[in-house]
Amino acid sequence: MSDSVKVIYQDKSFEFPLVEGTENEVGIDIKTLRAKTGLITFDPGYKNTGSCVSSITYLNGEEGILRYRGYSIEDLCEKVSFIEVAFLLIFGELPTAKELALFNKEIREDSLVDEDLKTILKSFPKSAHPMGVLSSLTSALIAFNPNSVDVESEEDMREAIIMLMAKFPILASWTQRKVKGLPLNYANTALSYVENIAHMMFKLPHQDFKPSPVLVSTLNKLLILHADHEQNCSTSTVRIVGSAHAGLFASVSAGISALWGPLHGGANQAVIEMLEAIKADGGDTKKYMAKAKDKDDPFRLMGFGHRVYKNFDPRARIIKKAADEVLEELGLNDPILQIAKDLEQEALNDPYFIERKLYPNVDFYSGIIYRALGIPTEMFTVMFALGRLPGWIAQWLEMRKNHEPIGRPRQIYTGYNHREV
Ligand code: ACO
């Protein structure tokens, strides 16, 4: 195979080397393109643009493969917990028993936030969306922990990582407690990381709370499946903000805002809202299938399609199975679940969806599970953020350790030429 690519422009030939990954993915290294030719590339939405080399997550959208640090998500979901996956993503290997015990201990010890953060939370209206509140509170952590992080210092980095892993679930749960008007909970050091998420969200002041095994095992799976997804919109945001040497908390706060969008993580909430709307409109799924296919109608079938999966989303496969198990175990009979099943079947057999390779994505089923587990709709994207946190941290760390330059795309200007005022 040739190890370079020739570009011919104005009768001149220019050669550019290829970069090859460990899974044989090949890219053209165009770092010198503009200097040599005066040209730039034009790729809206970066559909063909590799922004970095990364050894964290391997994703093959055509074959439906997703692996973290070489381990398949199927294997990880079956054999390890979310906190072990977090360690794997951030530090590169699964933890030994001793490393895991230390990681958990450090997180437990740091599971407190400054009480003054409650004043900030209090100032939001109850109607504020939890994702907006979470982004603000994460950003506010900077003010309460202003020490700058030296990325070359293992100690500094570990401290920042532990701090964020420990405090983020507290802030996330508080966004829900605020909406519900409930007292704010802290973690219980006797519980695991995932049990604590459930504890902080659901524990009521006048009742004991023991997270059920089905809740904990399903949450573990969901969080693992959301933990990283290479250079998606929010992760690219985290990396690009961090590339200006903004701190970890500021970069993650920006990632939360990106994740909130309905074309990204916000889709899990949008799926349930769409299903509710179809139910309220008489439950006619065919009508909504027709709307989704009508080019004059902006409606899209939420939870279908994906930028990189042009085959079944492997996460959706695992979640679909988990959803079936959870619904059976909890004995739920929710009418919107039937609407979801009907839509899924119709879309999987419809030529429009088949031709465009539009399959149900992870968000189609995750919303259904969260609903079955009693998690309020407006918290779905916060759950996604809780899962994605280790991925954001790992990607930020890799970007800084690789000394990546500041992210700064170019443009093709199409405005006015010079004119006088
Ligand atoms: N419903 C109906 N038509 C769709 C849908 C959909 N959900 N998704 C894509 N299409 C159609 C487009 O109209 C387009 O049709 P055309 O070729 O006739 O013009 C074609 O399929 C390709 O769509 P694009 O928008 O070009 O695909 P892109 O890769 O840019 O978008 C995206 C991917 C944003 C996920 C899109 O499929 C979508 O909007 N889906 C619904 C929102 C959603 O579920 N998002 C969650 C993504 S998963 C995640 O973030 C974890």
Coordinates of C-alpha atoms and ligand atoms in Angstrom, one line a residue:
M1 CA 0.0 0.0 0.0
S2 CA 1.2 3.5 -0.8
D3 CA 2.2 5.5 2.3
S4 CA 1.3 8.9 0.8
V5 CA -1.3 10.7 -1.2
K6 CA -0.7 13.1 -4.1
V7 CA -2.8 16.3 -4.6
I8 CA -2.6 17.9 -8.0
Y9 CA -3.4 21.6 -8.0
Q10 CA -2.7 24.1 -10.8
D11 CA -0.6 21.5 -12.5
K12 CA 1.6 21.0 -9.5
S13 CA 1.8 17.8 -7.5
F14 CA 2.0 17.8 -3.7
E15 CA 2.6 14.8 -1.6
F16 CA 1.1 14.2 1.8
P17 CA 1.9 11.3 4.2
L18 CA -0.6 8.8 5.6
V19 CA -1.2 8.2 9.3
E20 CA -2.3 4.7 10.2
G21 CA -4.0 3.6 13.5
T22 CA -3.7 0.2 15.2
E23 CA -7.0 -0.9 13.7
N24 CA -5.8 0.0 10.2
E25 CA -7.8 3.2 9.9
V26 CA -5.9 5.5 7.5
G27 CA -5.9 9.3 7.3
I28 CA -4.1 11.8 5.2
D29 CA -1.8 14.0 7.2
I30 CA -2.6 17.5 5.9
K31 CA -0.7 19.5 8.5
T32 CA 1.4 21.2 5.8
L33 CA -1.5 21.5 3.2
R34 CA -2.0 25.2 3.5
A35 CA 1.7 26.1 3.8
K36 CA 2.5 24.1 0.6
T37 CA -0.6 24.7 -1.5
G38 CA -2.5 27.7 -0.1
L39 CA -5.6 25.5 0.2
I40 CA -7.6 24.4 3.2
T41 CA -10.1 21.5 3.5
F42 CA -13.8 22.1 3.7
D43 CA -15.7 19.7 5.9
P44 CA -18.7 21.1 7.7
G45 CA -19.6 19.0 10.7
Y46 CA -16.1 17.4 10.5
K47 CA -17.6 14.3 8.9
N48 CA -14.2 13.3 7.4
T49 CA -11.8 15.1 9.7
G50 CA -9.7 13.4 12.3
S51 CA -8.8 16.0 15.0
C52 CA -6.3 13.9 17.0
V53 CA -4.7 10.5 17.5
S54 CA -6.2 8.7 20.5
S55 CA -5.7 5.4 22.2
I56 CA -8.8 5.5 24.4
T57 CA -11.8 4.3 22.4
Y58 CA -12.1 2.3 19.2
L59 CA -15.4 2.7 17.3
N60 CA -16.3 1.0 14.0
G61 CA -19.6 2.3 12.9
E62 CA -19.9 0.0 9.9
E63 CA -19.4 -3.1 11.9
G64 CA -21.0 -1.9 15.1
I65 CA -17.9 -2.2 17.3
L66 CA -17.2 -0.2 20.5
R67 CA -14.2 -0.9 22.7
Y68 CA -12.6 1.1 25.6
R69 CA -8.8 0.6 25.7
G70 CA -9.2 -2.6 23.7
Y71 CA -12.0 -4.2 25.8
S72 CA -15.4 -4.6 24.1
I73 CA -18.3 -2.9 25.8
E74 CA -20.2 -6.2 25.9
D75 CA -17.4 -7.8 28.0
L76 CA -17.1 -4.7 30.2
C77 CA -20.8 -4.5 30.9
E78 CA -20.9 -8.2 31.9
K79 CA -17.7 -8.3 34.0
V80 CA -16.9 -5.0 35.7
S81 CA -18.4 -2.1 37.4
F82 CA -18.7 1.5 36.2
I83 CA -16.0 2.8 38.6
E84 CA -13.6 0.2 37.2
V85 CA -14.4 1.4 33.6
A86 CA -13.8 4.9 34.8
F87 CA -10.3 3.9 36.1
L88 CA -9.7 2.1 32.8
L89 CA -10.5 5.0 30.6
I90 CA -8.6 7.6 32.7
F91 CA -5.5 5.6 33.6
G92 CA -5.3 3.2 30.7
E93 CA -5.7 -0.2 32.5
L94 CA -8.3 -2.0 34.6
P95 CA -7.4 -1.4 38.3
T96 CA -5.9 -4.1 40.5
A97 CA -7.9 -4.8 43.7
K98 CA -5.5 -2.5 45.5
E99 CA -5.7 0.3 43.0
L100 CA -9.5 0.1 43.0
A101 CA -9.7 0.2 46.8
L102 CA -7.5 3.4 46.8
F103 CA -9.5 5.0 44.0
N104 CA -12.7 4.4 45.8
K105 CA -11.2 5.6 49.1
E106 CA -10.0 8.8 47.6
I107 CA -13.3 9.5 45.9
R108 CA -15.2 8.8 49.2
E109 CA -12.9 11.2 51.1
D110 CA -13.5 14.0 48.5
S111 CA -17.3 13.5 48.3
L112 CA -18.2 16.8 49.8
V113 CA -18.8 20.2 48.2
D114 CA -18.5 23.7 49.7
E115 CA -21.9 24.4 51.4
D116 CA -21.8 27.9 49.7
L117 CA -22.5 26.1 46.4
K118 CA -26.0 25.6 47.8
T119 CA -26.5 29.4 47.7
I120 CA -25.8 29.3 43.9
L121 CA -28.2 26.4 43.5
K122 CA -30.9 28.2 45.5
S123 CA -30.7 31.2 43.1
F124 CA -31.9 29.1 40.1
P125 CA -35.7 28.9 39.5
K126 CA -37.2 25.5 40.1
S127 CA -38.1 25.4 36.5
A128 CA -34.4 25.6 35.4
H129 CA -33.3 22.6 33.3
P130 CA -31.0 20.3 35.4
M131 CA -28.4 20.3 32.6
G132 CA -28.1 24.1 32.6
V133 CA -27.8 24.0 36.4
L134 CA -25.2 21.2 36.3
S135 CA -23.1 23.0 33.8
S136 CA -23.2 26.1 36.0
L137 CA -22.4 24.3 39.2
T138 CA -19.5 22.4 37.6
S139 CA -18.2 25.7 36.4
A140 CA -18.6 27.1 39.9
L141 CA -16.4 24.4 41.3
I142 CA -13.5 26.3 39.7
A143 CA -14.2 29.3 42.0
F144 CA -14.2 27.0 45.0
N145 CA -11.1 25.1 43.9
P146 CA -9.0 27.7 42.1
N147 CA -5.6 26.0 42.2
S148 CA -4.4 25.6 38.7
V149 CA -3.5 22.1 37.6
D150 CA -0.1 21.3 36.3
V151 CA -0.7 18.5 33.8
E152 CA 2.9 17.4 34.0
S153 CA 2.4 16.7 37.8
E154 CA 0.8 13.3 38.4
E155 CA -0.2 14.5 41.9
D156 CA -2.0 17.6 40.6
M157 CA -3.8 15.7 37.9
R158 CA -4.9 12.9 40.2
E159 CA -6.2 15.5 42.7
A160 CA -8.3 17.2 40.0
I161 CA -9.6 13.9 38.6
I162 CA -10.6 12.6 42.1
M163 CA -12.2 15.9 42.9
L164 CA -14.4 15.9 39.8
M165 CA -15.3 12.2 40.0
A166 CA -16.3 12.7 43.7
K167 CA -18.2 16.0 43.5
F168 CA -19.9 15.6 40.2
P169 CA -22.5 13.0 41.3
I170 CA -23.4 15.2 44.3
L171 CA -24.0 18.2 42.0
A172 CA -25.9 16.0 39.5
S173 CA -28.2 14.7 42.2
W174 CA -28.8 18.2 43.6
T175 CA -30.1 19.4 40.3
Q176 CA -32.9 16.8 40.7
R177 CA -33.5 17.5 44.4
K178 CA -33.9 21.2 43.5
V179 CA -36.6 20.4 40.9
K180 CA -38.4 18.2 43.4
G181 CA -38.0 20.6 46.3
L182 CA -36.2 17.9 48.4
P183 CA -33.4 18.4 50.9
L184 CA -29.9 18.0 49.4
N185 CA -28.2 14.7 50.1
Y186 CA -24.5 13.8 50.4
A187 CA -22.9 10.4 49.7
N188 CA -23.0 7.6 52.1
T189 CA -19.4 6.2 52.5
A190 CA -20.8 2.7 53.1
L191 CA -22.1 2.6 49.5
S192 CA -20.4 2.0 46.1
Y193 CA -20.1 4.8 43.6
V194 CA -23.2 3.8 41.6
E195 CA -25.3 3.0 44.7
N196 CA -24.4 6.4 45.9
I197 CA -25.8 8.0 42.8
A198 CA -29.1 6.3 43.4
H199 CA -28.9 7.1 47.2
M200 CA -28.3 10.8 46.6
M201 CA -31.1 11.0 44.0
F202 CA -33.8 9.0 45.7
K203 CA -33.2 8.9 49.5
L204 CA -36.1 10.7 51.2
P205 CA -35.6 12.3 54.6
H206 CA -38.3 10.3 56.3
Q207 CA -37.6 6.9 54.8
D208 CA -34.8 4.3 54.7
F209 CA -33.4 3.8 51.2
K210 CA -31.7 0.7 49.9
P211 CA -31.0 0.7 46.1
S212 CA -32.5 -2.4 44.6
P213 CA -30.1 -4.8 42.8
V214 CA -31.9 -4.3 39.5
L215 CA -31.5 -0.5 39.8
V216 CA -27.8 -0.8 40.6
S217 CA -26.9 -3.3 38.0
T218 CA -28.9 -1.5 35.3
L219 CA -27.4 1.9 36.2
N220 CA -23.9 0.3 36.1
K221 CA -24.6 -0.9 32.6
L222 CA -26.1 2.4 31.4
L223 CA -23.2 4.4 32.8
I224 CA -20.6 2.1 31.3
L225 CA -22.3 2.3 27.9
H226 CA -22.2 6.1 28.0
A227 CA -18.7 6.4 29.4
D228 CA -16.9 7.3 26.2
H229 CA -17.6 7.5 22.5
E230 CA -14.4 9.0 21.0
Q231 CA -14.6 12.4 19.3
N232 CA -18.3 13.1 19.6
C233 CA -19.7 16.6 19.9
S234 CA -19.3 17.1 23.7
T235 CA -15.9 15.3 23.9
S236 CA -14.6 17.4 21.0
T237 CA -15.9 20.4 22.9
V238 CA -14.1 19.3 26.1
R239 CA -10.8 18.8 24.1
I240 CA -11.1 22.1 22.2
V241 CA -11.8 24.2 25.3
G242 CA -9.0 22.4 27.1
S243 CA -6.7 23.0 24.1
A244 CA -6.7 26.7 25.1
H245 CA -5.3 25.4 28.4
A246 CA -8.6 26.1 30.2
G247 CA -8.8 23.9 33.3
L248 CA -10.5 20.5 33.6
F249 CA -13.6 21.8 35.3
A250 CA -14.2 24.6 32.8
S251 CA -13.7 22.2 29.9
V252 CA -16.1 19.6 31.4
S253 CA -18.7 22.3 32.1
A254 CA -18.6 23.3 28.3
G255 CA -19.0 19.6 27.5
I256 CA -22.1 19.4 29.6
S257 CA -23.6 22.3 27.5
A258 CA -22.8 20.5 24.3
L259 CA -24.3 17.2 25.6
W260 CA -27.6 19.0 26.4
G261 CA -28.4 19.5 22.8
P262 CA -31.3 17.4 21.4
L263 CA -29.2 16.1 18.5
H264 CA -26.7 14.8 21.1
G265 CA -27.3 13.6 24.7
G266 CA -30.6 15.6 24.9
A267 CA -32.1 13.0 22.5
N268 CA -33.0 10.6 25.4
Q269 CA -35.3 13.2 26.9
A270 CA -36.6 14.1 23.4
V271 CA -37.4 10.4 22.8
I272 CA -39.8 10.2 25.8
E273 CA -41.3 13.6 25.0
M274 CA -41.9 12.4 21.4
L275 CA -43.5 9.2 22.6
E276 CA -45.7 11.1 25.0
A277 CA -46.8 13.4 22.2
I278 CA -47.7 10.5 20.0
K279 CA -49.7 9.0 22.8
A280 CA -51.5 12.3 23.4
D281 CA -52.3 12.4 19.7
G282 CA -54.1 9.1 19.7
G283 CA -51.0 6.7 19.4
D284 CA -50.9 6.7 15.6
T285 CA -47.3 5.7 15.0
K286 CA -47.8 5.6 11.2
K287 CA -48.7 9.3 11.1
Y288 CA -45.4 10.1 12.8
M289 CA -43.4 7.8 10.6
A290 CA -44.9 9.7 7.6
K291 CA -43.9 13.0 9.3
A292 CA -40.3 11.8 9.8
K293 CA -40.0 11.0 6.1
D294 CA -41.6 14.2 4.9
K295 CA -38.8 16.6 3.8
D296 CA -41.1 19.6 4.3
D297 CA -41.7 18.6 7.9
P298 CA -38.9 19.4 10.4
F299 CA -39.9 16.4 12.6
R300 CA -37.3 13.7 13.0
L301 CA -37.8 10.4 14.7
M302 CA -35.9 11.0 17.9
G303 CA -33.6 8.1 18.9
F304 CA -33.0 7.0 15.4
G305 CA -29.9 7.5 13.3
H306 CA -26.3 8.2 14.3
R307 CA -23.4 10.1 12.8
V308 CA -21.0 7.2 12.9
Y309 CA -23.2 4.0 13.3
K310 CA -24.5 3.0 9.9
N311 CA -25.3 -0.4 11.5
F312 CA -27.0 -1.2 14.8
D313 CA -25.5 0.9 17.6
P314 CA -23.8 -1.8 19.7
R315 CA -24.8 0.1 22.9
A316 CA -28.4 0.0 21.8
R317 CA -28.3 -3.8 21.5
I318 CA -27.1 -4.2 25.1
I319 CA -29.6 -1.5 26.4
K320 CA -32.5 -3.1 24.5
K321 CA -31.8 -6.4 26.3
A322 CA -31.4 -4.6 29.6
A323 CA -34.7 -2.7 28.9
D324 CA -36.6 -5.9 28.3
E325 CA -35.1 -7.5 31.5
V326 CA -35.9 -4.4 33.6
L327 CA -39.5 -4.1 32.4
E328 CA -40.1 -7.7 33.0
E329 CA -38.6 -7.7 36.5
L330 CA -40.5 -4.6 37.5
G331 CA -43.7 -5.9 35.8
L332 CA -44.4 -2.5 34.2
N333 CA -47.1 -1.9 31.7
D334 CA -46.5 1.5 30.3
P335 CA -48.5 2.5 27.2
I336 CA -45.7 4.5 25.8
L337 CA -43.5 1.4 25.7
Q338 CA -45.9 -0.2 23.3
I339 CA -45.7 2.9 21.1
A340 CA -41.8 2.7 21.2
K341 CA -42.0 -1.0 20.2
D342 CA -44.3 -0.2 17.3
L343 CA -42.1 2.7 16.1
E344 CA -39.0 0.5 16.3
Q345 CA -40.6 -2.3 14.2
E346 CA -42.0 0.1 11.6
A347 CA -38.7 1.9 11.2
L348 CA -36.7 -1.3 11.0
N349 CA -38.9 -2.4 8.1
D350 CA -39.3 0.9 6.3
P351 CA -37.3 1.5 3.1
Y352 CA -36.6 5.2 4.0
F353 CA -34.9 4.1 7.2
I354 CA -33.3 1.0 5.7
E355 CA -31.8 3.0 2.8
R356 CA -30.4 5.7 5.1
K357 CA -29.2 3.1 7.6
L358 CA -31.2 4.7 10.4
Y359 CA -31.3 2.3 13.3
P360 CA -32.5 3.0 16.9
N361 CA -29.6 4.5 18.8
V362 CA -28.6 4.3 22.5
D363 CA -30.9 7.1 23.4
F364 CA -34.0 5.4 22.1
Y365 CA -33.8 2.7 24.7
S366 CA -32.0 4.6 27.5
G367 CA -34.9 7.0 28.0
I368 CA -37.3 4.0 28.2
I369 CA -35.1 2.4 31.0
Y370 CA -34.6 5.6 32.9
R371 CA -38.4 6.1 32.9
A372 CA -38.9 2.5 34.1
L373 CA -36.4 3.1 36.9
G374 CA -38.4 6.1 38.1
I375 CA -35.8 8.7 36.9
P376 CA -37.6 11.9 35.9
T377 CA -37.5 12.8 32.2
E378 CA -35.6 16.1 32.7
M379 CA -32.8 14.1 34.5
F380 CA -32.1 11.7 31.6
T381 CA -29.4 13.8 30.0
V382 CA -27.8 14.4 33.5
M383 CA -27.6 10.5 33.8
F384 CA -25.8 10.6 30.4
A385 CA -23.4 13.2 31.7
L386 CA -22.7 11.1 34.9
G387 CA -21.7 8.2 32.6
R388 CA -19.7 10.4 30.2
L389 CA -17.6 12.1 32.9
P390 CA -14.7 9.6 32.9
G391 CA -14.6 9.7 29.1
W392 CA -14.3 13.5 29.1
I393 CA -11.6 13.4 31.8
A394 CA -9.6 10.7 29.9
Q395 CA -9.9 12.7 26.6
W396 CA -8.9 16.0 28.2
L397 CA -5.9 14.3 29.9
E398 CA -4.8 12.7 26.7
M399 CA -5.1 16.0 24.8
R400 CA -2.9 17.8 27.3
K401 CA -0.4 15.0 27.7
N402 CA 0.0 14.9 23.9
H403 CA 0.7 18.7 23.9
E404 CA -2.0 19.2 21.2
P405 CA -2.0 22.7 19.7
I406 CA -5.0 25.1 20.4
G407 CA -8.0 24.0 18.3
R408 CA -8.7 26.6 15.7
P409 CA -10.4 25.6 12.5
R410 CA -10.4 27.9 9.4
Q411 CA -13.2 28.9 7.2
I412 CA -14.1 29.8 3.6
Y413 CA -15.3 33.5 3.8
T414 CA -18.4 34.2 1.8
G415 CA -19.4 37.7 3.0
Y416 CA -19.0 41.1 1.4
N417 CA -15.8 42.2 -0.1
H418 CA -14.3 45.5 1.2
R419 CA -16.9 48.4 1.2
E420 CA -16.8 51.9 2.5
V421 CA -19.0 53.0 5.5
Ligands
ACO1 N1 -35.6 10.8 11.4 C1 -35.8 11.0 10.0 N2 -34.9 11.1 9.1 C2 -33.6 11.1 9.5 C3 -33.3 10.9 10.9 C4 -34.3 10.8 11.8 N3 -34.1 10.6 13.1 N4 -31.9 11.0 11.0 C5 -31.4 11.2 9.8 N5 -32.4 11.3 8.9 C6 -32.3 11.4 7.4 C7 -31.9 12.9 7.1 O1 -33.1 13.6 6.8 C8 -31.1 12.6 5.8 O2 -32.0 12.3 4.8 P1 -31.6 12.7 3.2 O3 -30.4 12.0 2.9 O4 -32.8 12.4 2.5 O5 -31.4 14.2 3.3 C9 -30.3 11.3 6.1 O6 -31.2 10.6 7.0 C10 -29.0 11.5 6.8 O7 -29.1 12.4 7.9 P2 -28.1 13.4 8.4 O8 -28.8 14.4 9.2 O9 -27.2 13.9 7.3 O10 -27.1 12.5 9.3 P3 -26.1 13.1 10.4 O11 -25.1 12.0 10.5 O12 -25.7 14.4 10.1 O13 -27.0 13.1 11.7 C11 -28.1 12.6 13.8 C12 -27.0 12.2 12.8 C13 -27.9 14.0 14.2 C14 -28.0 11.7 15.0 C15 -29.5 12.4 13.1 O14 -29.7 11.0 12.7 C16 -30.7 12.8 14.0 O15 -31.0 14.0 14.1 N6 -31.3 11.8 14.8 C17 -32.3 12.2 15.7 C18 -31.7 12.7 17.0 C19 -31.0 11.6 17.9 O16 -31.5 10.6 18.1 N7 -29.8 12.0 18.3 C20 -29.0 11.1 19.2 C21 -27.8 10.7 18.6 S1 -26.9 9.5 19.6 C22 -26.1 10.3 20.7 O17 -25.8 11.5 20.6 C23 -25.6 9.6 21.9

